[in-house]
Amino acid sequence: GGTGTLGRQIVKQALDEGYQVKCLVRNLRRGAFLKDWGADLVYGDLSIPETIPPTLKGISIVIDAATVRPTDDYTAETIDWKGKIALIEASKLANIKKFIFFSVLNASKNSKIPLLELKVRIEQKLRESKLDYTIFQCSGFFQGLINQFAIPILEKQTIWLLGNSSPVAYLDTQDAARTVVKSLNEKNSSNQTFALIGDKFWTSEEIIEVCKRLSGKEPQISYIPFIVLGFLRRFFRFFEFTWNIADRLQFAELNNNENDQATIKLEQRIPWQSTNLSLEQYLQEYFGKIFKKLKETNYQQSQK
């Protein structure tokens, strides 16, 4: 998962802290930027289990940030179950000292969603594996909010929302990466499960309000009824090549209630987690860069 949104930040953070990093990638060309940073690349594919054992030669820690994408040709079970099982078994044979896995917050309470059910099953497999493991349960990352909210507001496009969607504790991937890499030297991270989340749960409406204030532009919002979403999900389940899309649509049914949020704050927070960048700070920095670039472009055009 080194080329992914979170994985690439973990690679960079680990390299910055002096670790030797090897990235298992399916496409060496796509992972070229990781090599430029200083990581070693090795071909491997979780959908082809026999490619995994050779990649673990000389490895002491496995950080598994891989997951199926909606556009992948194979199903979630291929990567997020069979592939993960193969990786865990190969890690046991290779005497891996530490195994880090990323799950989803409240996955056990939303196991009717196929991908989350697989996450829960892998969590259990790790607990039974006798490996020294750390499980991080994620909620959402700032980086995904740019295409979802910021760009549509700037380009005066419609933002599509679901009514009564659950709030999400978004976190910057750079903060997440620092926490993950720091866990490698934390004794109290062994055989533990933590919530890798931000300091506040945000609704979509609250995020839009922040974007509106920072951009000075009025958002255009439309709501999708859950009945329409359910129809689309059932439609995509008819075709095997769109199962991953159907599974992602079902994420809208995630349940994060207030009692769960209170429990997370008390029991699952990470002891060594440093102060995180806030959502307002992240969006303010983003809009600041955009407006600075627009100002420079307008100036150059006026000079011409």
PDB file of C-alpha atoms in Angstrom:
ATOM      1  CA  GLY A   1       0.000   0.000   0.000  1.00  0.00           C
ATOM      2  CA  GLY A   2       2.972   2.321  -0.337  1.00  0.00           C
ATOM      3  CA  THR A   3       1.486   4.224  -3.289  1.00  0.00           C
ATOM      4  CA  GLY A   4      -1.789   4.926  -1.462  1.00  0.00           C
ATOM      5  CA  THR A   5      -2.943   8.117   0.255  1.00  0.00           C
ATOM      6  CA  LEU A   6      -1.819   7.017   3.724  1.00  0.00           C
ATOM      7  CA  GLY A   7       0.884   4.551   2.661  1.00  0.00           C
ATOM      8  CA  ARG A   8       3.025   7.091   0.811  1.00  0.00           C
ATOM      9  CA  GLN A   9       3.080   9.372   3.867  1.00  0.00           C
ATOM     10  CA  ILE A  10       4.201   6.462   6.066  1.00  0.00           C
ATOM     11  CA  VAL A  11       6.978   5.669   3.583  1.00  0.00           C
ATOM     12  CA  LYS A  12       8.179   9.289   3.611  1.00  0.00           C
ATOM     13  CA  GLN A  13       8.007   9.602   7.406  1.00  0.00           C
ATOM     14  CA  ALA A  14       9.890   6.323   7.950  1.00  0.00           C
ATOM     15  CA  LEU A  15      12.607   7.366   5.505  1.00  0.00           C
ATOM     16  CA  ASP A  16      12.906  10.784   7.178  1.00  0.00           C
ATOM     17  CA  GLU A  17      13.458   9.034  10.511  1.00  0.00           C
ATOM     18  CA  GLY A  18      16.244   6.861   9.140  1.00  0.00           C
ATOM     19  CA  TYR A  19      14.459   3.558   8.508  1.00  0.00           C
ATOM     20  CA  GLN A  20      15.290   1.395   5.509  1.00  0.00           C
ATOM     21  CA  VAL A  21      12.007   0.980   3.637  1.00  0.00           C
ATOM     22  CA  LYS A  22      11.047  -1.639   1.078  1.00  0.00           C
ATOM     23  CA  CYS A  23       7.751  -1.177  -0.786  1.00  0.00           C
ATOM     24  CA  LEU A  24       5.821  -4.113  -2.216  1.00  0.00           C
ATOM     25  CA  VAL A  25       4.221  -2.816  -5.428  1.00  0.00           C
ATOM     26  CA  ARG A  26       2.307  -4.344  -8.308  1.00  0.00           C
ATOM     27  CA  ASN A  27       3.424  -1.664 -10.783  1.00  0.00           C
ATOM     28  CA  LEU A  28       7.077  -0.631 -10.492  1.00  0.00           C
ATOM     29  CA  ARG A  29       6.540   2.364 -12.760  1.00  0.00           C
ATOM     30  CA  ARG A  30       3.679   3.659 -10.633  1.00  0.00           C
ATOM     31  CA  GLY A  31       5.870   3.390  -7.534  1.00  0.00           C
ATOM     32  CA  ALA A  32       8.843   5.198  -9.109  1.00  0.00           C
ATOM     33  CA  PHE A  33       8.336   8.275  -6.914  1.00  0.00           C
ATOM     34  CA  LEU A  34       8.887   6.091  -3.819  1.00  0.00           C
ATOM     35  CA  LYS A  35      12.235   5.021  -5.232  1.00  0.00           C
ATOM     36  CA  ASP A  36      13.123   8.681  -5.815  1.00  0.00           C
ATOM     37  CA  TRP A  37      12.470   9.295  -2.100  1.00  0.00           C
ATOM     38  CA  GLY A  38      14.921   6.538  -1.158  1.00  0.00           C
ATOM     39  CA  ALA A  39      12.760   3.435  -0.773  1.00  0.00           C
ATOM     40  CA  ASP A  40      13.548   0.083  -2.360  1.00  0.00           C
ATOM     41  CA  LEU A  41      10.870  -1.356  -4.653  1.00  0.00           C
ATOM     42  CA  VAL A  42      10.066  -5.037  -4.956  1.00  0.00           C
ATOM     43  CA  TYR A  43       7.391  -6.633  -7.114  1.00  0.00           C
ATOM     44  CA  GLY A  44       4.592  -8.339  -5.212  1.00  0.00           C
ATOM     45  CA  ASP A  45       0.839  -8.740  -5.538  1.00  0.00           C
ATOM     46  CA  LEU A  46      -1.558  -9.687  -2.732  1.00  0.00           C
ATOM     47  CA  SER A  47      -3.818 -11.283  -5.354  1.00  0.00           C
ATOM     48  CA  ILE A  48      -0.935 -13.670  -6.206  1.00  0.00           C
ATOM     49  CA  PRO A  49       0.056 -15.154  -2.807  1.00  0.00           C
ATOM     50  CA  GLU A  50       3.177 -16.920  -4.097  1.00  0.00           C
ATOM     51  CA  THR A  51       4.778 -13.530  -4.822  1.00  0.00           C
ATOM     52  CA  ILE A  52       4.653 -12.499  -1.147  1.00  0.00           C
ATOM     53  CA  PRO A  53       7.221 -14.690   0.735  1.00  0.00           C
ATOM     54  CA  PRO A  54      10.292 -13.598  -1.308  1.00  0.00           C
ATOM     55  CA  THR A  55       9.505  -9.934  -0.583  1.00  0.00           C
ATOM     56  CA  LEU A  56       9.940 -10.437   3.174  1.00  0.00           C
ATOM     57  CA  LYS A  57      13.623 -11.367   2.983  1.00  0.00           C
ATOM     58  CA  GLY A  58      15.562  -9.106   5.361  1.00  0.00           C
ATOM     59  CA  ILE A  59      12.382  -7.443   6.671  1.00  0.00           C
ATOM     60  CA  SER A  60      11.696  -6.988  10.391  1.00  0.00           C
ATOM     61  CA  ILE A  61       8.488  -4.903  10.306  1.00  0.00           C
ATOM     62  CA  VAL A  62       5.443  -5.177   8.020  1.00  0.00           C
ATOM     63  CA  ILE A  63       3.139  -2.172   7.646  1.00  0.00           C
ATOM     64  CA  ASP A  64       0.083  -3.276   5.695  1.00  0.00           C
ATOM     65  CA  ALA A  65      -1.703  -0.232   4.233  1.00  0.00           C
ATOM     66  CA  ALA A  66      -3.140  -2.023   1.199  1.00  0.00           C
ATOM     67  CA  THR A  67      -6.838  -2.329   0.386  1.00  0.00           C
ATOM     68  CA  VAL A  68      -8.952  -2.930  -2.698  1.00  0.00           C
ATOM     69  CA  ARG A  69      -9.846   0.092  -4.824  1.00  0.00           C
ATOM     70  CA  PRO A  70     -13.333   0.576  -6.339  1.00  0.00           C
ATOM     71  CA  THR A  71     -11.787   0.411  -9.820  1.00  0.00           C
ATOM     72  CA  ASP A  72      -9.773  -2.801  -9.249  1.00  0.00           C
ATOM     73  CA  ASP A  73     -10.514  -5.827 -11.408  1.00  0.00           C
ATOM     74  CA  TYR A  74     -10.736  -8.210  -8.449  1.00  0.00           C
ATOM     75  CA  THR A  75     -13.047  -8.260  -5.467  1.00  0.00           C
ATOM     76  CA  ALA A  76     -12.363  -7.195  -1.894  1.00  0.00           C
ATOM     77  CA  GLU A  77     -12.194 -10.826  -0.795  1.00  0.00           C
ATOM     78  CA  THR A  78      -9.194 -11.381  -3.071  1.00  0.00           C
ATOM     79  CA  ILE A  79      -7.124  -8.576  -1.495  1.00  0.00           C
ATOM     80  CA  ASP A  80      -8.644  -7.850   1.919  1.00  0.00           C
ATOM     81  CA  TRP A  81      -9.088 -11.495   2.924  1.00  0.00           C
ATOM     82  CA  LYS A  82      -7.083 -14.028   0.900  1.00  0.00           C
ATOM     83  CA  GLY A  83      -4.203 -11.633   0.248  1.00  0.00           C
ATOM     84  CA  LYS A  84      -4.043 -10.529   3.886  1.00  0.00           C
ATOM     85  CA  ILE A  85      -4.133 -14.121   5.152  1.00  0.00           C
ATOM     86  CA  ALA A  86      -1.229 -14.963   2.829  1.00  0.00           C
ATOM     87  CA  LEU A  87       0.698 -11.929   4.101  1.00  0.00           C
ATOM     88  CA  ILE A  88       0.109 -12.840   7.756  1.00  0.00           C
ATOM     89  CA  GLU A  89       1.169 -16.473   7.226  1.00  0.00           C
ATOM     90  CA  ALA A  90       4.280 -15.414   5.296  1.00  0.00           C
ATOM     91  CA  SER A  91       5.114 -12.947   8.104  1.00  0.00           C
ATOM     92  CA  LYS A  92       4.918 -15.736  10.674  1.00  0.00           C
ATOM     93  CA  LEU A  93       7.294 -17.894   8.648  1.00  0.00           C
ATOM     94  CA  ALA A  94       9.682 -14.949   8.194  1.00  0.00           C
ATOM     95  CA  ASN A  95       9.697 -14.243  11.976  1.00  0.00           C
ATOM     96  CA  ILE A  96       8.495 -10.673  11.479  1.00  0.00           C
ATOM     97  CA  LYS A  97       8.993  -8.675  14.709  1.00  0.00           C
ATOM     98  CA  LYS A  98       6.073  -6.262  14.204  1.00  0.00           C
ATOM     99  CA  PHE A  99       2.931  -6.271  12.036  1.00  0.00           C
ATOM    100  CA  ILE A 100       0.830  -3.116  11.620  1.00  0.00           C
ATOM    101  CA  PHE A 101      -2.647  -3.322  10.118  1.00  0.00           C
ATOM    102  CA  PHE A 102      -5.196  -0.623   9.253  1.00  0.00           C
ATOM    103  CA  SER A 103      -8.862  -1.279   9.870  1.00  0.00           C
ATOM    104  CA  VAL A 104     -11.930   0.988   9.976  1.00  0.00           C
ATOM    105  CA  LEU A 105     -13.410   2.674  13.046  1.00  0.00           C
ATOM    106  CA  ASN A 106     -16.473   0.814  14.369  1.00  0.00           C
ATOM    107  CA  ALA A 107     -16.048  -1.907  11.745  1.00  0.00           C
ATOM    108  CA  SER A 108     -17.383  -4.543  14.158  1.00  0.00           C
ATOM    109  CA  LYS A 109     -20.628  -2.568  14.536  1.00  0.00           C
ATOM    110  CA  ASN A 110     -21.051  -2.280  10.771  1.00  0.00           C
ATOM    111  CA  SER A 111     -20.161  -5.818   9.713  1.00  0.00           C
ATOM    112  CA  LYS A 112     -23.057  -5.991   7.241  1.00  0.00           C
ATOM    113  CA  ILE A 113     -20.767  -3.983   4.943  1.00  0.00           C
ATOM    114  CA  PRO A 114     -18.692  -6.686   3.150  1.00  0.00           C
ATOM    115  CA  LEU A 115     -15.339  -4.850   3.220  1.00  0.00           C
ATOM    116  CA  LEU A 116     -15.708  -4.039   6.927  1.00  0.00           C
ATOM    117  CA  GLU A 117     -16.601  -7.626   7.730  1.00  0.00           C
ATOM    118  CA  LEU A 118     -13.302  -8.663   6.110  1.00  0.00           C
ATOM    119  CA  LYS A 119     -11.451  -6.048   8.185  1.00  0.00           C
ATOM    120  CA  VAL A 120     -12.968  -7.479  11.379  1.00  0.00           C
ATOM    121  CA  ARG A 121     -12.026 -11.027  10.376  1.00  0.00           C
ATOM    122  CA  ILE A 122      -8.410 -10.005   9.685  1.00  0.00           C
ATOM    123  CA  GLU A 123      -8.246  -8.230  13.057  1.00  0.00           C
ATOM    124  CA  GLN A 124      -9.221 -11.526  14.682  1.00  0.00           C
ATOM    125  CA  LYS A 125      -6.687 -13.480  12.606  1.00  0.00           C
ATOM    126  CA  LEU A 126      -3.936 -11.137  13.769  1.00  0.00           C
ATOM    127  CA  ARG A 127      -4.923 -11.589  17.420  1.00  0.00           C
ATOM    128  CA  GLU A 128      -4.702 -15.354  16.939  1.00  0.00           C
ATOM    129  CA  SER A 129      -1.448 -15.245  14.934  1.00  0.00           C
ATOM    130  CA  LYS A 130       0.988 -14.786  17.880  1.00  0.00           C
ATOM    131  CA  LEU A 131       2.631 -11.977  15.902  1.00  0.00           C
ATOM    132  CA  ASP A 132       3.421  -8.726  17.712  1.00  0.00           C
ATOM    133  CA  TYR A 133       0.723  -6.597  16.109  1.00  0.00           C
ATOM    134  CA  THR A 134      -0.762  -3.100  16.282  1.00  0.00           C
ATOM    135  CA  ILE A 135      -4.155  -2.373  14.723  1.00  0.00           C
ATOM    136  CA  PHE A 136      -5.080   1.193  13.820  1.00  0.00           C
ATOM    137  CA  GLN A 137      -8.778   1.856  13.178  1.00  0.00           C
ATOM    138  CA  CYS A 138      -9.165   4.831  10.831  1.00  0.00           C
ATOM    139  CA  SER A 139     -12.142   7.095  10.200  1.00  0.00           C
ATOM    140  CA  GLY A 140     -11.237   9.443   7.332  1.00  0.00           C
ATOM    141  CA  PHE A 141      -8.474  11.724   6.051  1.00  0.00           C
ATOM    142  CA  PHE A 142      -8.358  15.436   5.181  1.00  0.00           C
ATOM    143  CA  GLN A 143      -6.943  14.695   1.739  1.00  0.00           C
ATOM    144  CA  GLY A 144     -10.226  13.154   0.563  1.00  0.00           C
ATOM    145  CA  LEU A 145     -12.166  16.320   1.409  1.00  0.00           C
ATOM    146  CA  ILE A 146     -10.558  18.437  -1.319  1.00  0.00           C
ATOM    147  CA  ASN A 147     -12.272  16.673  -4.233  1.00  0.00           C
ATOM    148  CA  GLN A 148     -15.420  16.103  -2.213  1.00  0.00           C
ATOM    149  CA  PHE A 149     -16.016  19.647  -0.961  1.00  0.00           C
ATOM    150  CA  ALA A 150     -13.329  22.267  -1.692  1.00  0.00           C
ATOM    151  CA  ILE A 151     -12.999  21.916  -5.471  1.00  0.00           C
ATOM    152  CA  PRO A 152     -16.771  21.767  -6.157  1.00  0.00           C
ATOM    153  CA  ILE A 153     -17.243  24.988  -4.143  1.00  0.00           C
ATOM    154  CA  LEU A 154     -14.423  26.765  -6.003  1.00  0.00           C
ATOM    155  CA  GLU A 155     -15.713  25.597  -9.385  1.00  0.00           C
ATOM    156  CA  LYS A 156     -19.377  26.269  -8.517  1.00  0.00           C
ATOM    157  CA  GLN A 157     -20.326  22.632  -8.902  1.00  0.00           C
ATOM    158  CA  THR A 158     -22.995  20.771  -6.964  1.00  0.00           C
ATOM    159  CA  ILE A 159     -21.974  18.970  -3.771  1.00  0.00           C
ATOM    160  CA  TRP A 160     -23.970  15.767  -3.348  1.00  0.00           C
ATOM    161  CA  LEU A 161     -24.752  14.765   0.220  1.00  0.00           C
ATOM    162  CA  LEU A 162     -26.650  11.997   1.975  1.00  0.00           C
ATOM    163  CA  GLY A 163     -29.235  12.932   4.547  1.00  0.00           C
ATOM    164  CA  ASN A 164     -28.375  12.033   8.169  1.00  0.00           C
ATOM    165  CA  SER A 165     -24.898  10.730   7.316  1.00  0.00           C
ATOM    166  CA  SER A 166     -22.669   9.909  10.291  1.00  0.00           C
ATOM    167  CA  PRO A 167     -20.000  12.395  11.419  1.00  0.00           C
ATOM    168  CA  VAL A 168     -16.381  11.493  10.700  1.00  0.00           C
ATOM    169  CA  ALA A 169     -13.231  12.209  12.763  1.00  0.00           C
ATOM    170  CA  TYR A 170     -10.971  13.262   9.893  1.00  0.00           C
ATOM    171  CA  LEU A 171      -7.180  13.303  10.306  1.00  0.00           C
ATOM    172  CA  ASP A 172      -4.276  14.580   8.210  1.00  0.00           C
ATOM    173  CA  THR A 173      -2.349  11.658   6.663  1.00  0.00           C
ATOM    174  CA  GLN A 174       0.959  13.269   7.677  1.00  0.00           C
ATOM    175  CA  ASP A 175      -0.121  13.285  11.338  1.00  0.00           C
ATOM    176  CA  ALA A 176      -1.311   9.700  10.957  1.00  0.00           C
ATOM    177  CA  ALA A 177       2.041   8.663   9.457  1.00  0.00           C
ATOM    178  CA  ARG A 178       3.987  10.259  12.329  1.00  0.00           C
ATOM    179  CA  THR A 179       1.856   8.380  14.851  1.00  0.00           C
ATOM    180  CA  VAL A 180       2.290   5.057  13.038  1.00  0.00           C
ATOM    181  CA  VAL A 181       6.079   5.348  12.675  1.00  0.00           C
ATOM    182  CA  LYS A 182       6.426   6.450  16.304  1.00  0.00           C
ATOM    183  CA  SER A 183       4.513   3.316  17.379  1.00  0.00           C
ATOM    184  CA  LEU A 184       7.433   1.171  16.172  1.00  0.00           C
ATOM    185  CA  ASN A 185       9.386   2.136  19.290  1.00  0.00           C
ATOM    186  CA  GLU A 186       6.475   2.268  21.737  1.00  0.00           C
ATOM    187  CA  LYS A 187       6.289  -0.757  24.029  1.00  0.00           C
ATOM    188  CA  ASN A 188       2.656  -0.081  24.914  1.00  0.00           C
ATOM    189  CA  SER A 189       1.682  -0.454  21.240  1.00  0.00           C
ATOM    190  CA  SER A 190       2.244  -4.228  21.255  1.00  0.00           C
ATOM    191  CA  ASN A 191      -0.880  -6.325  20.648  1.00  0.00           C
ATOM    192  CA  GLN A 192      -3.125  -3.268  20.937  1.00  0.00           C
ATOM    193  CA  THR A 193      -5.913  -1.681  18.895  1.00  0.00           C
ATOM    194  CA  PHE A 194      -6.122   2.117  18.635  1.00  0.00           C
ATOM    195  CA  ALA A 195      -8.414   4.662  16.981  1.00  0.00           C
ATOM    196  CA  LEU A 196      -6.273   6.619  14.518  1.00  0.00           C
ATOM    197  CA  ILE A 197      -8.608   9.598  14.244  1.00  0.00           C
ATOM    198  CA  GLY A 198      -8.815  13.378  14.539  1.00  0.00           C
ATOM    199  CA  ASP A 199      -9.840  15.367  17.583  1.00  0.00           C
ATOM    200  CA  LYS A 200     -13.373  16.124  16.397  1.00  0.00           C
ATOM    201  CA  PHE A 201     -16.186  14.348  14.550  1.00  0.00           C
ATOM    202  CA  TRP A 202     -17.397  16.472  11.618  1.00  0.00           C
ATOM    203  CA  THR A 203     -20.666  16.344   9.684  1.00  0.00           C
ATOM    204  CA  SER A 204     -20.659  17.152   5.971  1.00  0.00           C
ATOM    205  CA  GLU A 205     -22.647  20.320   6.629  1.00  0.00           C
ATOM    206  CA  GLU A 206     -20.056  21.565   9.124  1.00  0.00           C
ATOM    207  CA  ILE A 207     -17.231  20.994   6.639  1.00  0.00           C
ATOM    208  CA  ILE A 208     -19.125  22.843   3.915  1.00  0.00           C
ATOM    209  CA  GLU A 209     -19.664  25.766   6.276  1.00  0.00           C
ATOM    210  CA  VAL A 210     -15.897  25.986   6.905  1.00  0.00           C
ATOM    211  CA  CYS A 211     -15.191  25.840   3.151  1.00  0.00           C
ATOM    212  CA  LYS A 212     -17.800  28.540   2.546  1.00  0.00           C
ATOM    213  CA  ARG A 213     -16.233  30.839   5.132  1.00  0.00           C
ATOM    214  CA  LEU A 214     -12.674  30.333   3.864  1.00  0.00           C
ATOM    215  CA  SER A 215     -13.488  30.560   0.153  1.00  0.00           C
ATOM    216  CA  GLY A 216     -16.102  33.324   0.348  1.00  0.00           C
ATOM    217  CA  LYS A 217     -18.228  31.356  -2.133  1.00  0.00           C
ATOM    218  CA  GLU A 218     -21.757  30.063  -1.758  1.00  0.00           C
ATOM    219  CA  PRO A 219     -21.943  26.236  -2.063  1.00  0.00           C
ATOM    220  CA  GLN A 220     -24.543  24.450  -4.177  1.00  0.00           C
ATOM    221  CA  ILE A 221     -25.842  21.439  -2.244  1.00  0.00           C
ATOM    222  CA  SER A 222     -28.152  18.599  -3.274  1.00  0.00           C
ATOM    223  CA  TYR A 223     -29.191  15.612  -1.169  1.00  0.00           C
ATOM    224  CA  ILE A 224     -29.382  12.009  -2.352  1.00  0.00           C
ATOM    225  CA  PRO A 225     -32.197   9.996  -0.710  1.00  0.00           C
ATOM    226  CA  PHE A 226     -31.025   6.762   0.915  1.00  0.00           C
ATOM    227  CA  ILE A 227     -33.573   4.859  -1.177  1.00  0.00           C
ATOM    228  CA  VAL A 228     -31.739   5.976  -4.346  1.00  0.00           C
ATOM    229  CA  LEU A 229     -28.387   4.958  -2.880  1.00  0.00           C
ATOM    230  CA  GLY A 230     -29.807   1.557  -1.965  1.00  0.00           C
ATOM    231  CA  PHE A 231     -31.088   1.085  -5.503  1.00  0.00           C
ATOM    232  CA  LEU A 232     -27.679   1.958  -6.982  1.00  0.00           C
ATOM    233  CA  ARG A 233     -25.922  -0.403  -4.586  1.00  0.00           C
ATOM    234  CA  ARG A 234     -28.214  -3.300  -5.487  1.00  0.00           C
ATOM    235  CA  PHE A 235     -27.787  -2.520  -9.180  1.00  0.00           C
ATOM    236  CA  PHE A 236     -23.979  -2.619  -8.976  1.00  0.00           C
ATOM    237  CA  ARG A 237     -24.136  -5.928  -7.075  1.00  0.00           C
ATOM    238  CA  PHE A 238     -25.606  -7.544 -10.201  1.00  0.00           C
ATOM    239  CA  PHE A 239     -22.222  -7.337 -11.963  1.00  0.00           C
ATOM    240  CA  GLU A 240     -19.082  -8.818 -10.449  1.00  0.00           C
ATOM    241  CA  PHE A 241     -16.829  -6.136 -11.959  1.00  0.00           C
ATOM    242  CA  THR A 242     -18.759  -3.419 -10.044  1.00  0.00           C
ATOM    243  CA  TRP A 243     -18.942  -5.202  -6.656  1.00  0.00           C
ATOM    244  CA  ASN A 244     -16.220  -2.930  -5.261  1.00  0.00           C
ATOM    245  CA  ILE A 245     -18.280   0.149  -6.183  1.00  0.00           C
ATOM    246  CA  ALA A 246     -21.337  -1.365  -4.487  1.00  0.00           C
ATOM    247  CA  ASP A 247     -19.325  -2.032  -1.339  1.00  0.00           C
ATOM    248  CA  ARG A 248     -18.088   1.574  -1.243  1.00  0.00           C
ATOM    249  CA  LEU A 249     -21.620   2.913  -1.654  1.00  0.00           C
ATOM    250  CA  GLN A 250     -22.618   0.911   1.394  1.00  0.00           C
ATOM    251  CA  PHE A 251     -20.116   2.919   3.463  1.00  0.00           C
ATOM    252  CA  ALA A 252     -22.803   5.599   3.608  1.00  0.00           C
ATOM    253  CA  GLU A 253     -24.606   3.345   6.087  1.00  0.00           C
ATOM    254  CA  LEU A 254     -21.755   3.519   8.619  1.00  0.00           C
ATOM    255  CA  ASN A 255     -23.030   4.063  12.142  1.00  0.00           C
ATOM    256  CA  ASN A 256     -20.988   6.301  14.472  1.00  0.00           C
ATOM    257  CA  ASN A 257     -23.290   7.439  17.257  1.00  0.00           C
ATOM    258  CA  GLU A 258     -22.484   9.803  20.121  1.00  0.00           C
ATOM    259  CA  ASN A 259     -22.011   6.995  22.643  1.00  0.00           C
ATOM    260  CA  ASP A 260     -19.408   5.386  20.392  1.00  0.00           C
ATOM    261  CA  GLN A 261     -17.576   8.698  20.053  1.00  0.00           C
ATOM    262  CA  ALA A 262     -17.407   9.147  23.829  1.00  0.00           C
ATOM    263  CA  THR A 263     -16.084   5.597  24.268  1.00  0.00           C
ATOM    264  CA  ILE A 264     -13.377   6.176  21.654  1.00  0.00           C
ATOM    265  CA  LYS A 265     -12.176   9.343  23.348  1.00  0.00           C
ATOM    266  CA  LEU A 266     -11.824   7.548  26.658  1.00  0.00           C
ATOM    267  CA  GLU A 267     -10.561   4.098  25.724  1.00  0.00           C
ATOM    268  CA  GLN A 268      -8.990   3.922  22.270  1.00  0.00           C
ATOM    269  CA  ARG A 269      -6.978   7.117  21.920  1.00  0.00           C
ATOM    270  CA  ILE A 270      -3.240   6.801  21.324  1.00  0.00           C
ATOM    271  CA  PRO A 271      -1.050   7.712  24.342  1.00  0.00           C
ATOM    272  CA  TRP A 272       1.922   8.943  22.266  1.00  0.00           C
ATOM    273  CA  GLN A 273      -0.134  10.801  19.615  1.00  0.00           C
ATOM    274  CA  SER A 274       1.068  14.408  19.308  1.00  0.00           C
ATOM    275  CA  THR A 275      -1.072  17.472  18.604  1.00  0.00           C
ATOM    276  CA  ASN A 276      -2.743  17.104  15.219  1.00  0.00           C
ATOM    277  CA  LEU A 277      -3.356  19.681  12.514  1.00  0.00           C
ATOM    278  CA  SER A 278      -6.995  20.784  12.760  1.00  0.00           C
ATOM    279  CA  LEU A 279      -9.431  20.552   9.865  1.00  0.00           C
ATOM    280  CA  GLU A 280      -9.827  24.346   9.817  1.00  0.00           C
ATOM    281  CA  GLN A 281      -6.031  24.809   9.608  1.00  0.00           C
ATOM    282  CA  TYR A 282      -5.737  22.271   6.781  1.00  0.00           C
ATOM    283  CA  LEU A 283      -8.501  23.862   4.699  1.00  0.00           C
ATOM    284  CA  GLN A 284      -7.226  27.375   5.432  1.00  0.00           C
ATOM    285  CA  GLU A 285      -3.795  26.372   4.123  1.00  0.00           C
ATOM    286  CA  TYR A 286      -5.358  24.799   1.014  1.00  0.00           C
ATOM    287  CA  PHE A 287      -7.537  27.789   0.118  1.00  0.00           C
ATOM    288  CA  GLY A 288      -4.639  30.146   0.893  1.00  0.00           C
ATOM    289  CA  LYS A 289      -2.444  28.354  -1.648  1.00  0.00           C
ATOM    290  CA  ILE A 290      -5.221  28.376  -4.258  1.00  0.00           C
ATOM    291  CA  PHE A 291      -5.923  32.101  -3.913  1.00  0.00           C
ATOM    292  CA  LYS A 292      -2.211  32.929  -3.924  1.00  0.00           C
ATOM    293  CA  LYS A 293      -1.793  30.978  -7.160  1.00  0.00           C
ATOM    294  CA  LEU A 294      -4.813  32.699  -8.726  1.00  0.00           C
ATOM    295  CA  LYS A 295      -3.450  36.101  -7.727  1.00  0.00           C
ATOM    296  CA  GLU A 296      -0.058  35.308  -9.306  1.00  0.00           C
ATOM    297  CA  THR A 297      -1.745  34.032 -12.478  1.00  0.00           C
ATOM    298  CA  ASN A 298      -3.928  37.148 -12.778  1.00  0.00           C
ATOM    299  CA  TYR A 299      -0.870  39.370 -12.258  1.00  0.00           C
ATOM    300  CA  GLN A 300       1.077  37.566 -14.990  1.00  0.00           C
ATOM    301  CA  GLN A 301      -1.856  37.862 -17.378  1.00  0.00           C
ATOM    302  CA  SER A 302      -2.208  41.580 -16.663  1.00  0.00           C
ATOM    303  CA  GLN A 303       1.528  42.097 -17.354  1.00  0.00           C
ATOM    304  CA  LYS A 304       1.172  40.361 -20.711  1.00  0.00           C
TER     305      LYS A 304
END
